[in-house]
Coordinates of C-alpha atoms in Angstrom, one line a residue:
Chain Q
M14 CA 17.0 16.0 -51.4
E15 CA 14.1 13.2 -51.2
G16 CA 13.3 12.4 -47.1
Y17 CA 15.3 15.1 -45.8
K18 CA 13.9 15.4 -42.7
S19 CA 14.4 11.8 -42.0
F20 CA 18.1 12.1 -43.1
L21 CA 18.4 14.7 -40.9
F22 CA 17.0 12.7 -37.9
F23 CA 19.3 9.5 -38.8
L24 CA 22.0 12.0 -38.9
V25 CA 21.6 13.4 -35.4
C26 CA 20.7 10.1 -34.1
S27 CA 24.3 8.6 -35.3
L28 CA 26.4 11.5 -34.1
L29 CA 24.9 11.8 -30.9
L30 CA 25.5 7.8 -30.3
G31 CA 29.0 8.0 -31.7
F32 CA 29.6 10.9 -29.6
V33 CA 28.5 9.2 -26.5
A34 CA 30.3 6.2 -27.4
V35 CA 33.4 8.5 -26.8
I36 CA 32.5 9.8 -24.1
F37 CA 31.4 6.4 -22.6
S38 CA 35.4 5.2 -23.6
L39 CA 36.9 8.1 -21.6
V40 CA 34.5 7.4 -18.8
W41 CA 35.7 3.8 -18.5
V42 CA 39.0 4.0 -18.9
L43 CA 39.2 7.6 -16.7
H44 CA 36.7 6.3 -14.0
Y45 CA 36.3 2.7 -14.1
R46 CA 40.1 2.0 -15.3
E47 CA 43.5 3.3 -14.2
G48 CA 43.3 6.5 -16.8
L49 CA 45.3 7.5 -19.7
G50 CA 49.1 7.4 -19.6
W51 CA 52.4 6.4 -21.9
D52 CA 54.2 4.2 -19.5
G53 CA 54.0 0.5 -20.7
G54 CA 51.4 0.1 -17.7
A55 CA 47.4 -0.3 -18.1
A56 CA 47.2 3.5 -18.5
E57 CA 48.8 3.0 -21.9
F58 CA 46.4 0.0 -22.8
N59 CA 43.2 2.5 -22.0
W60 CA 44.4 4.5 -25.1
H61 CA 43.4 1.5 -27.2
P62 CA 39.8 1.1 -26.6
V63 CA 39.6 5.3 -26.5
L64 CA 41.5 5.6 -29.7
I65 CA 39.5 2.8 -31.7
T66 CA 36.2 4.4 -30.7
T67 CA 37.0 7.9 -31.4
G68 CA 39.3 6.9 -34.6
F69 CA 38.4 3.8 -36.3
I70 CA 34.8 4.1 -35.3
F71 CA 33.2 7.6 -35.1
I72 CA 35.8 9.3 -37.3
Q73 CA 35.2 6.5 -39.7
G74 CA 32.1 6.7 -39.7
I75 CA 32.0 10.2 -40.2
A76 CA 34.3 9.9 -43.2
I77 CA 31.9 7.1 -44.8
I78 CA 28.8 9.3 -44.6
V79 CA 29.9 12.9 -45.4
Y80 CA 29.0 12.9 -48.9
R81 CA 25.5 12.1 -48.1
L82 CA 25.3 15.7 -46.2
P83 CA 23.1 17.6 -48.3
W84 CA 24.7 21.0 -47.7
T85 CA 28.0 19.9 -48.9
W86 CA 26.7 19.3 -52.6
K87 CA 27.4 22.3 -53.6
C88 CA 31.3 21.9 -52.7
S89 CA 33.3 20.5 -55.4
K90 CA 33.7 16.7 -56.0
L91 CA 37.2 17.2 -55.5
L92 CA 37.1 18.9 -51.7
M93 CA 34.8 16.4 -50.6
K94 CA 37.1 13.3 -51.6
C95 CA 39.5 15.3 -49.9
I96 CA 37.3 15.6 -46.7
H97 CA 36.7 12.1 -47.1
A98 CA 40.5 10.6 -47.4
G99 CA 41.8 13.2 -45.0
L100 CA 39.0 11.7 -41.8
H101 CA 39.6 7.9 -43.2
L102 CA 43.7 9.1 -42.7
T103 CA 42.9 10.8 -39.2
A104 CA 41.2 7.7 -38.3
L105 CA 44.0 5.1 -39.7
V106 CA 46.7 7.3 -37.5
L107 CA 44.1 6.8 -34.2
A108 CA 44.1 3.0 -35.1
I109 CA 47.6 2.8 -35.5
V110 CA 48.9 4.6 -32.3
A111 CA 45.8 2.2 -30.8
L112 CA 47.5 -0.7 -31.8
V113 CA 51.0 0.9 -30.8
A114 CA 49.8 1.1 -27.0
V115 CA 48.7 -2.4 -27.1
F116 CA 51.4 -3.9 -28.3
D117 CA 53.7 -2.1 -26.1
F118 CA 51.2 -3.2 -23.0
H119 CA 52.3 -6.7 -24.1
N120 CA 55.5 -6.5 -24.8
A121 CA 56.0 -4.5 -20.9
K122 CA 53.8 -7.0 -19.4
N123 CA 55.2 -9.9 -21.2
I124 CA 51.5 -10.7 -22.5
P125 CA 51.5 -12.9 -25.8
N126 CA 50.3 -10.7 -29.1
M127 CA 48.3 -11.8 -31.7
Y128 CA 47.0 -15.3 -30.1
S129 CA 43.0 -14.1 -30.0
L130 CA 40.7 -13.7 -32.7
H131 CA 40.4 -10.2 -31.7
S132 CA 43.6 -9.5 -32.6
W133 CA 43.9 -11.7 -35.8
V134 CA 40.4 -9.9 -37.1
G135 CA 41.7 -6.7 -36.0
L136 CA 45.1 -6.3 -37.5
T137 CA 43.9 -7.9 -40.8
V138 CA 41.2 -5.2 -40.7
V139 CA 44.1 -2.6 -39.9
I140 CA 45.9 -3.8 -43.1
L141 CA 43.0 -3.6 -45.5
F142 CA 41.7 -0.1 -44.3
S143 CA 45.2 0.9 -45.1
L144 CA 45.1 -0.9 -48.8
Q145 CA 41.7 0.8 -49.3
L146 CA 43.0 4.3 -48.1
V147 CA 46.0 3.9 -50.4
L148 CA 44.0 2.3 -53.3
G149 CA 41.2 5.2 -52.7
I150 CA 43.5 8.1 -53.0
L151 CA 45.5 6.5 -56.3
V152 CA 42.3 5.7 -58.1
F153 CA 39.7 8.5 -57.1
L154 CA 41.8 11.2 -55.3
L155 CA 44.8 11.5 -57.7
P156 CA 43.8 12.6 -61.7
F157 CA 45.8 9.2 -62.8
A158 CA 43.1 6.8 -63.3
S159 CA 40.7 6.2 -66.4
A160 CA 37.0 7.0 -65.9
N161 CA 36.5 3.1 -67.0
L162 CA 38.8 1.9 -64.0
R163 CA 37.1 4.6 -61.3
A164 CA 33.6 3.1 -62.8
A165 CA 34.9 -0.7 -62.2
L166 CA 36.3 0.0 -58.8
M167 CA 33.7 2.3 -57.5
P168 CA 31.3 -0.9 -56.2
I169 CA 34.2 -2.8 -54.6
H170 CA 35.2 0.6 -52.8
A171 CA 32.1 1.3 -51.8
Y172 CA 31.5 -2.3 -50.3
S173 CA 35.1 -2.7 -49.1
G174 CA 34.7 0.2 -47.2
L175 CA 31.4 -0.7 -45.4
L176 CA 32.8 -4.1 -45.1
I177 CA 35.6 -3.0 -43.0
F178 CA 33.4 -0.3 -41.0
G179 CA 31.3 -3.2 -40.1
T180 CA 34.1 -5.5 -39.7
V181 CA 36.0 -2.9 -37.4
I182 CA 32.8 -2.8 -35.2
A183 CA 32.4 -6.1 -34.8
T184 CA 36.3 -6.4 -33.7
A185 CA 35.4 -3.9 -31.1
L186 CA 32.5 -5.6 -29.6
M187 CA 35.1 -9.0 -29.2
G188 CA 37.7 -6.5 -27.5
I189 CA 35.1 -5.3 -25.4
T190 CA 34.2 -9.3 -24.5
E191 CA 37.9 -9.8 -24.0
K192 CA 39.0 -7.0 -21.6
L193 CA 35.7 -7.6 -19.5
I194 CA 36.4 -11.0 -18.7
F195 CA 40.4 -10.1 -18.1
A196 CA 39.9 -6.9 -16.0
L197 CA 36.6 -7.9 -14.0
K198 CA 37.8 -10.3 -11.2
D199 CA 36.3 -9.0 -8.2
P200 CA 33.4 -9.1 -8.7
A201 CA 33.3 -10.9 -11.9
Y202 CA 31.8 -10.0 -15.2
S203 CA 29.3 -12.8 -14.5
K204 CA 28.4 -11.1 -11.4
L205 CA 27.4 -8.1 -13.8
P206 CA 29.1 -5.3 -11.5
P207 CA 28.7 -1.4 -12.9
E208 CA 31.8 -1.5 -14.8
A209 CA 30.0 -4.4 -16.7
I210 CA 26.8 -2.9 -17.4
F211 CA 28.7 0.6 -18.2
V212 CA 31.1 -1.0 -21.1
N213 CA 28.3 -3.5 -22.4
T214 CA 26.1 -0.3 -22.9
L215 CA 29.2 1.1 -24.7
G216 CA 29.5 -1.6 -27.1
V217 CA 25.5 -1.5 -27.9
L218 CA 26.2 2.0 -28.5
I219 CA 28.6 1.5 -31.3
F220 CA 26.6 -1.4 -32.6
V221 CA 23.6 1.1 -33.0
F222 CA 26.0 4.0 -34.2
G223 CA 27.7 1.4 -36.7
A224 CA 24.1 -0.2 -38.2
L225 CA 22.8 3.8 -38.6
V226 CA 26.0 4.8 -40.5
I227 CA 25.4 1.7 -42.7
W228 CA 21.6 2.7 -43.1
M229 CA 22.2 6.0 -44.5
T230 CA 25.1 5.1 -46.7
T231 CA 23.0 2.6 -48.1
Q232 CA 20.1 4.6 -49.2
P233 CA 20.2 5.7 -52.9
A234 CA 17.7 8.7 -52.2
W235 CA 20.4 10.1 -49.9
K236 CA 23.1 9.6 -52.5
R237 CA 25.5 12.9 -53.5
P238 CA 23.8 13.7 -57.1
P239 CA 26.3 13.0 -59.6
E240 CA 28.5 16.2 -60.6
Q241 CA 27.6 18.3 -63.6
N242 CA 29.5 21.3 -64.7
L243 CA 32.8 18.5 -65.0
K244 CA 34.7 21.4 -66.9
T245 CA 35.5 23.6 -63.8
L246 CA 35.8 20.6 -61.3
R247 CA 38.0 18.2 -62.9
P248 CA 41.8 18.3 -63.1
E249 CA 43.6 19.0 -65.5
G250 CA 44.2 15.8 -67.8
G251 CA 41.9 14.1 -65.4
T252 CA 38.7 12.2 -65.7
P253 CA 34.8 13.0 -65.5
E254 CA 34.1 13.1 -61.7
G255 CA 30.6 11.8 -62.2
T256 CA 31.9 8.5 -64.2
E257 CA 32.8 7.1 -60.9
D258 CA 29.2 6.5 -59.8
G259 CA 29.3 3.9 -62.6
S260 CA 27.1 6.2 -65.2
T261 CA 28.5 6.4 -68.7
D262 CA 25.5 9.0 -69.8
Y263 CA 27.3 12.2 -70.7
S264 CA 24.4 13.9 -71.9
N265 CA 23.5 16.0 -69.2
T266 CA 27.1 17.2 -68.2
E267 CA 26.7 20.9 -69.6
K268 CA 23.7 22.0 -67.2
S269 CA 23.8 25.1 -65.3
D270 CA 24.4 25.7 -61.7
V271 CA 20.7 27.3 -61.6
E272 CA 18.9 24.2 -62.8
L273 CA 21.4 21.7 -60.9
N274 CA 20.2 22.8 -57.7
S275 CA 16.5 22.8 -58.7
E276 CA 14.6 20.1 -57.0
A277 CA 13.1 19.3 -60.0
A278 CA 16.6 18.9 -62.1
R279 CA 17.8 16.3 -58.8
K280 CA 14.9 14.1 -59.7
R281 CA 15.7 14.1 -63.3
N282 CA 19.1 13.7 -62.6
L283 CA 18.3 11.0 -60.0
K284 CA 16.5 8.9 -63.1
L285 CA 19.4 9.5 -65.6
D286 CA 21.6 8.2 -62.8
D287 CA 20.1 5.1 -62.1
A288 CA 22.2 3.0 -64.0
G289 CA 25.1 4.5 -62.2
Q290 CA 23.0 3.8 -58.9
R291 CA 22.8 0.0 -60.0
A292 CA 26.7 -0.3 -59.9
T293 CA 26.5 1.3 -56.2
M294 CA 25.3 0.5 -53.1
Chain H
M5 CA 22.4 -13.2 -66.1
E6 CA 25.4 -10.8 -65.8
G7 CA 28.5 -11.7 -64.9
Y8 CA 27.3 -15.6 -64.0
K9 CA 30.7 -17.0 -63.8
S10 CA 31.8 -14.4 -61.2
F11 CA 28.5 -15.6 -59.1
L12 CA 29.3 -18.9 -59.6
F13 CA 32.6 -18.6 -57.9
F14 CA 31.1 -16.9 -55.0
L15 CA 28.5 -19.3 -54.5
V16 CA 30.6 -21.9 -54.6
C17 CA 33.1 -20.3 -52.2
S18 CA 30.8 -19.1 -49.8
L19 CA 29.2 -22.2 -49.8
L20 CA 32.3 -24.3 -49.5
L21 CA 33.5 -21.9 -46.4
G22 CA 30.0 -21.9 -45.0
F23 CA 29.8 -26.1 -44.9
V24 CA 33.6 -26.2 -43.9
A25 CA 32.8 -23.9 -40.9
V26 CA 30.0 -26.3 -40.0
I27 CA 32.6 -29.0 -40.0
F28 CA 34.9 -27.1 -38.2
S29 CA 32.2 -26.3 -35.4
L30 CA 31.3 -30.2 -35.2
V31 CA 35.2 -31.4 -34.9
W32 CA 35.6 -28.5 -32.2
V33 CA 33.5 -29.8 -29.8
L34 CA 33.7 -33.9 -30.9
H35 CA 37.5 -33.3 -31.2
Y36 CA 38.7 -30.8 -28.7
R37 CA 35.6 -30.7 -26.4
E38 CA 33.4 -33.0 -24.8
G39 CA 31.2 -34.2 -27.6
L40 CA 27.4 -33.6 -27.7
G41 CA 24.9 -34.5 -25.6
W42 CA 21.6 -33.4 -23.2
D43 CA 22.6 -33.8 -19.7
G44 CA 23.0 -29.9 -18.5
G45 CA 26.8 -30.3 -18.9
A46 CA 29.2 -29.0 -21.2
A47 CA 28.2 -31.4 -23.9
E48 CA 24.9 -30.1 -23.8
F49 CA 26.4 -26.5 -24.2
N50 CA 28.4 -28.0 -27.0
W51 CA 25.2 -27.7 -29.2
H52 CA 25.4 -23.8 -29.0
P53 CA 28.3 -23.3 -31.5
V54 CA 27.4 -26.2 -33.6
L55 CA 23.6 -25.2 -33.8
I56 CA 24.3 -21.6 -34.4
T57 CA 27.2 -22.0 -37.0
T58 CA 24.6 -24.7 -38.6
G59 CA 21.4 -22.9 -38.8
F60 CA 22.1 -19.2 -37.8
I61 CA 25.2 -18.8 -39.8
F62 CA 25.1 -21.4 -42.3
I63 CA 21.2 -21.9 -43.4
Q64 CA 20.4 -18.3 -42.7
G65 CA 23.2 -17.2 -45.8
I66 CA 21.5 -19.8 -47.9
A67 CA 18.1 -18.4 -46.9
I68 CA 19.5 -14.9 -48.0
I69 CA 20.7 -15.6 -51.5
V70 CA 18.4 -18.1 -52.4
Y71 CA 16.8 -15.5 -54.8
R72 CA 20.3 -14.8 -56.7
L73 CA 20.2 -18.1 -58.1
P74 CA 19.5 -17.9 -61.5
W75 CA 18.3 -21.2 -62.1
T76 CA 15.4 -20.8 -59.6
W77 CA 14.0 -17.3 -61.6
K78 CA 11.7 -19.7 -63.2
C79 CA 10.0 -20.5 -60.2
S80 CA 7.4 -18.6 -59.3
K81 CA 8.2 -16.0 -56.9
L82 CA 5.9 -17.3 -54.0
L83 CA 7.6 -20.6 -54.5
M84 CA 11.0 -18.8 -53.9
K85 CA 9.4 -17.0 -50.8
C86 CA 8.4 -20.0 -49.3
I87 CA 11.8 -21.4 -49.4
H88 CA 13.4 -18.2 -48.2
A89 CA 10.8 -18.1 -45.2
G90 CA 11.3 -21.9 -44.6
L91 CA 14.8 -21.5 -44.5
H92 CA 14.9 -18.6 -42.2
L93 CA 12.3 -21.0 -39.9
T94 CA 14.7 -23.6 -39.9
A95 CA 17.5 -21.5 -38.8
L96 CA 15.4 -19.9 -36.1
V97 CA 14.4 -22.9 -34.6
L98 CA 18.0 -24.3 -34.4
A99 CA 19.0 -20.7 -32.9
I100 CA 16.1 -21.4 -30.2
V101 CA 17.6 -24.7 -29.6
A102 CA 20.8 -23.2 -29.1
L103 CA 19.7 -20.9 -26.7
V104 CA 18.1 -23.4 -24.6
A105 CA 21.1 -25.2 -24.6
V106 CA 23.1 -22.9 -23.5
F107 CA 20.5 -21.4 -20.6
D108 CA 19.9 -25.2 -19.4
F109 CA 24.0 -26.0 -19.1
H110 CA 24.0 -22.1 -17.0
N111 CA 21.1 -23.1 -14.9
A112 CA 22.5 -26.6 -14.3
K113 CA 25.7 -25.4 -13.5
N114 CA 24.8 -22.0 -11.8
I115 CA 26.3 -20.1 -14.1
P116 CA 24.5 -16.6 -14.5
N117 CA 22.3 -15.9 -17.8
M118 CA 22.8 -12.6 -19.7
Y119 CA 25.5 -10.8 -18.3
S120 CA 28.2 -10.4 -21.3
L121 CA 27.7 -8.4 -24.4
H122 CA 27.6 -11.7 -26.4
S123 CA 24.0 -12.7 -25.0
W124 CA 22.8 -8.9 -24.6
V125 CA 23.4 -9.0 -28.5
G126 CA 22.6 -12.4 -28.9
L127 CA 19.4 -12.5 -27.1
T128 CA 18.4 -9.1 -29.1
V129 CA 19.1 -10.4 -32.8
V130 CA 17.1 -13.6 -31.8
I131 CA 14.2 -11.7 -30.6
L132 CA 14.5 -9.2 -33.8
F133 CA 15.1 -12.1 -36.2
S134 CA 11.8 -13.4 -35.3
L135 CA 9.9 -10.4 -35.7
Q136 CA 11.3 -10.0 -38.8
L137 CA 10.2 -13.6 -40.1
V138 CA 6.8 -12.9 -38.9
L139 CA 6.9 -9.3 -40.8
G140 CA 8.2 -10.9 -43.5
I141 CA 5.6 -13.7 -43.9
L142 CA 2.5 -11.4 -43.2
V143 CA 3.7 -8.9 -45.5
F144 CA 5.7 -10.4 -48.3
L145 CA 3.8 -14.1 -48.1
L146 CA 0.5 -14.2 -47.3
P147 CA -1.7 -12.3 -49.5
F148 CA -3.1 -9.6 -47.3
A149 CA -0.9 -6.4 -47.7
S150 CA -1.3 -4.2 -50.5
A151 CA 1.6 -3.3 -53.2
N152 CA 2.2 -0.2 -52.0
L153 CA 3.1 -1.5 -48.4
R154 CA 5.1 -4.3 -49.7
A155 CA 6.8 -1.3 -51.8
A156 CA 7.7 0.8 -48.9
L157 CA 9.1 -2.0 -46.5
M158 CA 10.9 -4.1 -48.8
P159 CA 14.0 -1.6 -48.2
I160 CA 14.0 -2.1 -44.6
H161 CA 13.1 -5.9 -44.8
A162 CA 16.2 -6.1 -46.9
Y163 CA 18.5 -4.2 -45.0
S164 CA 17.2 -5.5 -41.8
G165 CA 17.9 -8.7 -42.7
L166 CA 21.5 -8.4 -43.8
L167 CA 21.8 -6.3 -40.2
I168 CA 20.6 -8.9 -38.3
F169 CA 22.8 -11.2 -40.1
G170 CA 26.1 -9.5 -39.6
T171 CA 24.9 -9.2 -36.4
V172 CA 24.6 -12.7 -35.8
I173 CA 28.5 -12.9 -37.4
A174 CA 29.7 -10.4 -34.9
T175 CA 28.1 -12.3 -31.8
A176 CA 29.1 -15.4 -32.9
L177 CA 32.8 -13.9 -32.8
M178 CA 32.3 -12.8 -29.3
G179 CA 31.0 -16.2 -28.8
I180 CA 34.3 -17.5 -29.8
T181 CA 36.3 -15.2 -27.8
E182 CA 34.2 -15.5 -24.8
K183 CA 34.4 -19.6 -24.9
L184 CA 38.0 -19.8 -25.9
I185 CA 39.4 -17.7 -22.9
F186 CA 36.8 -19.8 -20.5
A187 CA 37.8 -23.1 -22.0
L188 CA 41.7 -23.0 -22.6
K189 CA 43.0 -22.8 -19.1
D190 CA 46.3 -25.3 -19.2
P191 CA 47.4 -23.8 -21.8
A192 CA 46.1 -20.7 -21.7
Y193 CA 44.4 -19.1 -24.8
S194 CA 47.5 -16.5 -24.7
K195 CA 49.6 -19.6 -25.3
L196 CA 47.8 -20.0 -28.8
P197 CA 47.4 -24.6 -28.3
P198 CA 46.3 -25.6 -31.4
E199 CA 42.3 -25.5 -30.5
A200 CA 42.9 -22.2 -30.1
I201 CA 44.3 -21.9 -33.9
F202 CA 41.6 -23.9 -34.8
V203 CA 39.0 -22.2 -33.3
N204 CA 40.4 -18.6 -34.3
T205 CA 40.1 -20.4 -37.6
L206 CA 36.8 -21.1 -37.2
G207 CA 36.1 -17.6 -36.4
V208 CA 37.9 -16.5 -39.9
L209 CA 35.7 -18.7 -41.9
I210 CA 32.3 -17.5 -40.6
F211 CA 33.6 -14.1 -41.3
V212 CA 34.4 -14.8 -44.4
F213 CA 31.2 -16.3 -45.4
G214 CA 29.3 -13.9 -43.9
A215 CA 30.9 -11.3 -46.4
L216 CA 30.9 -13.2 -49.3
V217 CA 26.9 -13.7 -48.9
I218 CA 26.4 -9.9 -48.1
W219 CA 28.4 -9.1 -51.1
M220 CA 26.4 -11.5 -53.6
T221 CA 23.0 -10.1 -52.0
T222 CA 23.8 -6.3 -52.6
Q223 CA 25.0 -6.8 -56.2
P224 CA 22.2 -5.5 -58.0
A225 CA 23.4 -7.4 -61.2
W226 CA 22.6 -10.5 -59.4
K227 CA 19.1 -9.7 -58.3
R228 CA 16.5 -11.9 -59.5
P229 CA 14.3 -10.0 -62.0
P230 CA 10.8 -8.6 -61.5
E231 CA 8.1 -10.9 -62.3
Q232 CA 6.2 -10.5 -65.4
N233 CA 3.5 -12.6 -66.1
L234 CA 1.5 -11.6 -62.7
K235 CA -1.8 -12.9 -63.8
T236 CA -0.5 -16.6 -63.7
L237 CA 1.4 -16.0 -60.3
R238 CA -0.1 -13.7 -57.7
P239 CA -2.4 -15.4 -55.8
E240 CA -6.2 -14.5 -55.8
G241 CA -6.7 -11.2 -54.7
G242 CA -3.0 -10.4 -54.1
T243 CA -0.9 -7.6 -55.2
P244 CA 1.6 -7.7 -58.1
E245 CA 4.8 -9.7 -56.7
G246 CA 7.1 -7.5 -58.8
T247 CA 6.0 -4.5 -56.3
E248 CA 7.7 -5.3 -53.4
D249 CA 10.8 -4.6 -55.2
G250 CA 10.3 -0.9 -54.9
S251 CA 9.4 -0.7 -58.7
T252 CA 5.9 1.0 -60.0
D253 CA 6.6 0.4 -63.1
Y254 CA 3.7 -1.4 -64.5
S255 CA 4.1 -0.9 -68.1
N256 CA 6.2 -4.3 -68.6
T257 CA 4.1 -6.8 -67.3
E258 CA 2.5 -8.9 -70.1
K259 CA 5.9 -10.3 -71.8
S260 CA 6.1 -13.5 -72.9
D261 CA 7.9 -15.7 -71.2
V262 CA 10.2 -16.3 -74.0
E263 CA 11.4 -13.0 -74.0
L264 CA 11.4 -12.9 -70.4
N265 CA 14.1 -15.6 -70.9
S266 CA 16.2 -13.9 -73.6
E267 CA 19.3 -12.0 -72.4
A268 CA 18.4 -8.9 -74.3
A269 CA 15.2 -8.8 -72.1
R270 CA 16.9 -8.9 -69.2
K271 CA 18.7 -6.0 -70.2
R272 CA 15.8 -4.1 -70.8
N273 CA 13.7 -4.9 -67.9
L274 CA 17.1 -4.3 -65.4
K275 CA 17.0 -0.7 -66.9
L276 CA 13.1 -0.3 -66.1
D277 CA 13.7 -2.1 -63.0
D278 CA 16.0 0.9 -62.0
A279 CA 13.6 2.8 -60.0
G280 CA 13.1 -0.4 -57.8
Q281 CA 16.7 -1.0 -57.4
R282 CA 16.7 2.0 -56.0
A283 CA 15.0 1.2 -52.9
T284 CA 16.8 -1.8 -52.4
M285 CA 20.3 -2.8 -51.5

């Protein structure tokens, strides 16, 4: 992999930041707030920031970069797709539980639902995320879609995935803003008590985690190389795995594993895959 | 241009959305709020959302996509760089005035500055935007930097430009959340009065505008083709203009304008430029 050390640096930093963000969300609700519970009270609401940070931000971020991990490039594309989809599904389940927690809390306390910009964008992004997941499974995981359809939809899938991820982060920052204004009364948010500094820092951690994930995902040199030994990988009656990169070059599909794993072959393949790179980010 | 009609559709939609967002910000402060003024009061604060929407969002968005407009591809890269930098400079000036307005208002009303996540991220992004502009002018506009330096920094310049733009939009959404919670008291934000619906809609317009601009900017087929007639365009002692695309292929630099403007040549050039595309988004 070109720039392997640089990739490792970004990977470690992003995983560390994401992990610390999850810890921060836990410390926030357990130390500064009312803890966790499922009683219609504040402790139930508190699942919302914890599950969003854990699932919709950290796990979604990992799901996005999972193809880029060079030590997975020997695994079949199908396996990696299952991991990619599985992590996204986990993120979705946690996000839905996070939504249930907040609706439940609002209903128990007679607080209106769906009035804030945070809720408008947040619910929209959960719906879009679900659609993205269902369409992704139908088109890219199951063996029904044609190579042309996959190639045509891949740039949209990649872009909308990153857009959804960025939107989740923007929504989290709005949520933090909202919660700190409502929750901090004495001293107020504007007095910048320790909780305000702590949770603002959580927002910054989430933001930088997102920026690193998007950087790693948009570096073409760190992209998983296209599949070569299609016969052993593609499901019966399925389409060549490599085509959803947008590439239409099949001349290179019979290379041996030995050559596939050599650095010279990697560089040659990268050039051949350039047409494919054009269609993705 | 490949997908010209599609590009035009996205361009018209994004410009329309951006323009409507500016109008919405004006209607917000003139119809729902205290109007505009420079007296340390609420009317001075109101310059903040208007100037951020106009300058830091709408004009910055236009500055980002200006290279993509196919009817500018006959203009010299130097001229386009001046327009790109000039629009960004305009955006920065308006953003700084918007910051002055809000600091002035806070100081006059004894409201603390820099406590919210909105302010932390917002001030950081203005500083990063200024750095990006200064570095962009030094490296890409002035004729001092080497071709290698330009090629090395271009992917970072492009990524950080889009990251800054996305961050500005996230910050604006946080700002809207903050302002609506503080300003709407009777009826409260949670009762969703007309102003709340109107300004939430402004947030959605800003978000969709940003998503369209980033989509247009990340489509390689809509990228300005590399400069070919370098001799007539590059400043004396300067570096080849095309190299900052990350391309190191100079074999194609002496093509005539006639061929450059033909569709066949465009497609061939796109292929030759693939190495460059890999280094950018």
